[in-house]
Amino acid sequence: QVQLQESGPGLVKPSQTLSLTCSVSGGSISTDVYYWSWIRRPPGKGLEWIGYIGYTGRTYYSPSLKSRTSISRDTSKNQFTLQLSSVTPEDTAVYYCALQNGITFYKGIDAIDVWGQGTQVTVSA
């Protein structure tokens, strides 16, 4: 069974780059038709999809965050990472990594197969 674990700093200063890593166990990040996403929940708000990296390495980002977002993967370490640049306090949230297969992927954020436990990131000076 695939398990996901986020890691990274819990506090980031404004204007800096937020960097998080998701470590994958119980399965390969290169498995056919798997999609690996980053999702966040700001305080008092709903879930917001940030972007994904697919099994081919192709990426796609939320239009509202595209200019500041980069998702990459390291197949040798079975990890994928999120970088969000020029952060502001509005980027404060619990950040989750998530897995969908080729069917649930097309059902959107309400159909996640595996969630990481989430990690709190606070943007503050």
mmCIF file of C-alpha atoms in Angstrom:
data_model
loop_
_atom_site.group_PDB
_atom_site.id
_atom_site.type_symbol
_atom_site.label_atom_id
_atom_site.label_comp_id
_atom_site.label_asym_id
_atom_site.label_seq_id
_atom_site.Cartn_x
_atom_site.Cartn_y
_atom_site.Cartn_z
ATOM 1 C CA GLN A 1 0.000 0.000 0.000
ATOM 2 C CA VAL A 2 1.367 3.386 -1.001
ATOM 3 C CA GLN A 3 2.145 5.802 1.812
ATOM 4 C CA LEU A 4 3.115 9.459 1.516
ATOM 5 C CA GLN A 5 5.064 11.626 3.931
ATOM 6 C CA GLU A 6 5.629 15.366 3.598
ATOM 7 C CA SER A 7 8.736 17.046 4.975
ATOM 8 C CA GLY A 8 10.123 20.562 4.996
ATOM 9 C CA PRO A 9 10.417 23.713 7.090
ATOM 10 C CA GLY A 10 7.391 24.786 9.075
ATOM 11 C CA LEU A 11 8.273 28.484 8.948
ATOM 12 C CA VAL A 12 9.185 30.494 5.868
ATOM 13 C CA LYS A 13 9.853 34.225 5.658
ATOM 14 C CA PRO A 14 7.917 36.411 3.230
ATOM 15 C CA SER A 15 9.457 36.666 -0.260
ATOM 16 C CA GLN A 16 11.385 33.424 0.229
ATOM 17 C CA THR A 17 10.779 30.090 -1.495
ATOM 18 C CA LEU A 18 8.772 27.377 0.217
ATOM 19 C CA SER A 19 10.198 23.930 -0.473
ATOM 20 C CA LEU A 20 8.511 20.660 0.516
ATOM 21 C CA THR A 21 9.321 17.046 -0.257
ATOM 22 C CA CYS A 22 6.955 14.090 -0.430
ATOM 23 C CA SER A 23 8.548 10.697 0.185
ATOM 24 C CA VAL A 24 6.734 7.761 -1.380
ATOM 25 C CA SER A 25 6.823 4.261 0.079
ATOM 26 C CA GLY A 26 5.032 1.073 -0.885
ATOM 27 C CA GLY A 27 5.058 1.946 -4.572
ATOM 28 C CA SER A 28 7.054 3.594 -7.353
ATOM 29 C CA ILE A 29 6.663 7.216 -8.339
ATOM 30 C CA SER A 30 7.052 6.048 -11.946
ATOM 31 C CA THR A 31 4.101 3.652 -11.816
ATOM 32 C CA ASP A 32 1.946 3.899 -14.918
ATOM 33 C CA VAL A 33 -1.026 6.208 -14.733
ATOM 34 C CA TYR A 34 -0.288 7.602 -11.299
ATOM 35 C CA TYR A 35 -0.578 11.332 -10.645
ATOM 36 C CA TRP A 36 1.204 12.969 -7.717
ATOM 37 C CA SER A 37 -0.293 16.209 -6.463
ATOM 38 C CA TRP A 38 0.271 18.983 -3.975
ATOM 39 C CA ILE A 39 -2.825 20.366 -2.253
ATOM 40 C CA ARG A 40 -3.171 22.896 0.547
ATOM 41 C CA ARG A 41 -5.755 24.077 3.053
ATOM 42 C CA PRO A 42 -5.364 27.669 4.277
ATOM 43 C CA PRO A 43 -6.737 28.372 7.756
ATOM 44 C CA GLY A 44 -10.527 28.598 7.701
ATOM 45 C CA LYS A 45 -10.719 27.791 3.987
ATOM 46 C CA GLY A 46 -11.261 24.793 1.753
ATOM 47 C CA LEU A 47 -8.802 22.602 -0.077
ATOM 48 C CA GLU A 48 -6.851 24.200 -2.906
ATOM 49 C CA TRP A 49 -5.140 22.122 -5.578
ATOM 50 C CA ILE A 50 -1.645 23.444 -6.380
ATOM 51 C CA GLY A 51 -0.457 21.154 -9.146
ATOM 52 C CA TYR A 52 0.690 17.680 -10.106
ATOM 53 C CA ILE A 53 3.462 15.684 -11.678
ATOM 54 C CA GLY A 54 2.394 12.667 -13.657
ATOM 55 C CA TYR A 55 3.985 9.275 -14.136
ATOM 56 C CA THR A 56 5.697 10.557 -17.293
ATOM 57 C CA GLY A 57 7.148 13.523 -15.444
ATOM 58 C CA ARG A 58 4.737 15.974 -17.041
ATOM 59 C CA THR A 59 3.583 18.762 -14.753
ATOM 60 C CA TYR A 60 0.507 20.952 -14.575
ATOM 61 C CA TYR A 61 -0.157 23.822 -12.200
ATOM 62 C CA SER A 62 -3.137 25.743 -10.936
ATOM 63 C CA PRO A 63 -3.441 28.870 -13.098
ATOM 64 C CA SER A 64 -3.612 31.067 -10.005
ATOM 65 C CA LEU A 65 -0.265 29.738 -8.728
ATOM 66 C CA LYS A 66 1.471 28.783 -11.958
ATOM 67 C CA SER A 67 3.875 31.717 -12.047
ATOM 68 C CA ARG A 68 5.272 30.799 -8.608
ATOM 69 C CA THR A 69 5.088 26.980 -8.639
ATOM 70 C CA SER A 70 7.471 24.224 -9.620
ATOM 71 C CA ILE A 71 6.959 20.509 -9.015
ATOM 72 C CA SER A 72 9.726 18.037 -9.751
ATOM 73 C CA ARG A 73 10.610 14.447 -8.937
ATOM 74 C CA ASP A 74 13.633 12.334 -8.070
ATOM 75 C CA THR A 75 12.952 8.800 -9.220
ATOM 76 C CA SER A 76 16.123 7.493 -7.574
ATOM 77 C CA LYS A 77 14.819 8.640 -4.187
ATOM 78 C CA ASN A 78 11.136 7.986 -4.971
ATOM 79 C CA GLN A 79 10.288 11.561 -3.983
ATOM 80 C CA PHE A 80 8.614 14.585 -5.494
ATOM 81 C CA THR A 81 9.004 18.164 -4.421
ATOM 82 C CA LEU A 82 7.095 21.428 -4.376
ATOM 83 C CA GLN A 83 8.705 24.821 -4.668
ATOM 84 C CA LEU A 84 6.545 27.920 -4.230
ATOM 85 C CA SER A 85 8.409 31.170 -4.681
ATOM 86 C CA SER A 86 7.816 34.698 -3.413
ATOM 87 C CA VAL A 87 5.583 33.519 -0.587
ATOM 88 C CA THR A 88 3.338 35.830 1.419
ATOM 89 C CA PRO A 89 1.340 35.230 4.599
ATOM 90 C CA GLU A 90 -1.541 34.170 2.328
ATOM 91 C CA ASP A 91 0.471 31.031 1.520
ATOM 92 C CA THR A 92 0.180 29.912 5.131
ATOM 93 C CA ALA A 93 -1.579 26.549 5.055
ATOM 94 C CA VAL A 94 -1.425 22.861 5.755
ATOM 95 C CA TYR A 95 0.234 21.347 2.703
ATOM 96 C CA TYR A 96 -0.573 17.814 1.578
ATOM 97 C CA CYS A 97 0.884 15.508 -1.028
ATOM 98 C CA ALA A 98 -1.560 13.139 -2.640
ATOM 99 C CA LEU A 99 -1.879 10.278 -5.105
ATOM 100 C CA GLN A 100 -4.532 9.589 -7.714
ATOM 101 C CA ASN A 101 -4.746 6.846 -10.306
ATOM 102 C CA GLY A 102 -5.847 7.120 -13.887
ATOM 103 C CA ILE A 103 -9.532 6.979 -12.930
ATOM 104 C CA THR A 104 -9.721 9.109 -9.775
ATOM 105 C CA PHE A 105 -7.488 11.754 -11.331
ATOM 106 C CA TYR A 106 -10.352 12.827 -13.594
ATOM 107 C CA LYS A 107 -12.752 13.100 -10.643
ATOM 108 C CA GLY A 108 -10.783 15.943 -9.125
ATOM 109 C CA ILE A 109 -9.798 16.860 -5.622
ATOM 110 C CA ASP A 110 -12.715 14.987 -4.074
ATOM 111 C CA ALA A 111 -11.329 11.630 -5.235
ATOM 112 C CA ILE A 112 -7.884 11.216 -3.701
ATOM 113 C CA ASP A 113 -6.600 7.668 -3.321
ATOM 114 C CA VAL A 114 -3.822 8.348 -0.820
ATOM 115 C CA TRP A 115 -3.140 11.432 1.309
ATOM 116 C CA GLY A 116 -0.021 12.385 3.176
ATOM 117 C CA GLN A 117 -0.599 13.416 6.786
ATOM 118 C CA GLY A 118 -0.051 17.073 5.926
ATOM 119 C CA THR A 119 2.487 19.586 7.149
ATOM 120 C CA GLN A 120 1.830 23.056 8.528
ATOM 121 C CA VAL A 121 3.708 25.863 6.786
ATOM 122 C CA THR A 122 3.538 29.357 8.215
ATOM 123 C CA VAL A 123 4.777 32.386 6.308
ATOM 124 C CA SER A 124 5.873 35.043 8.761
ATOM 125 C CA ALA A 125 8.760 37.368 9.401
#
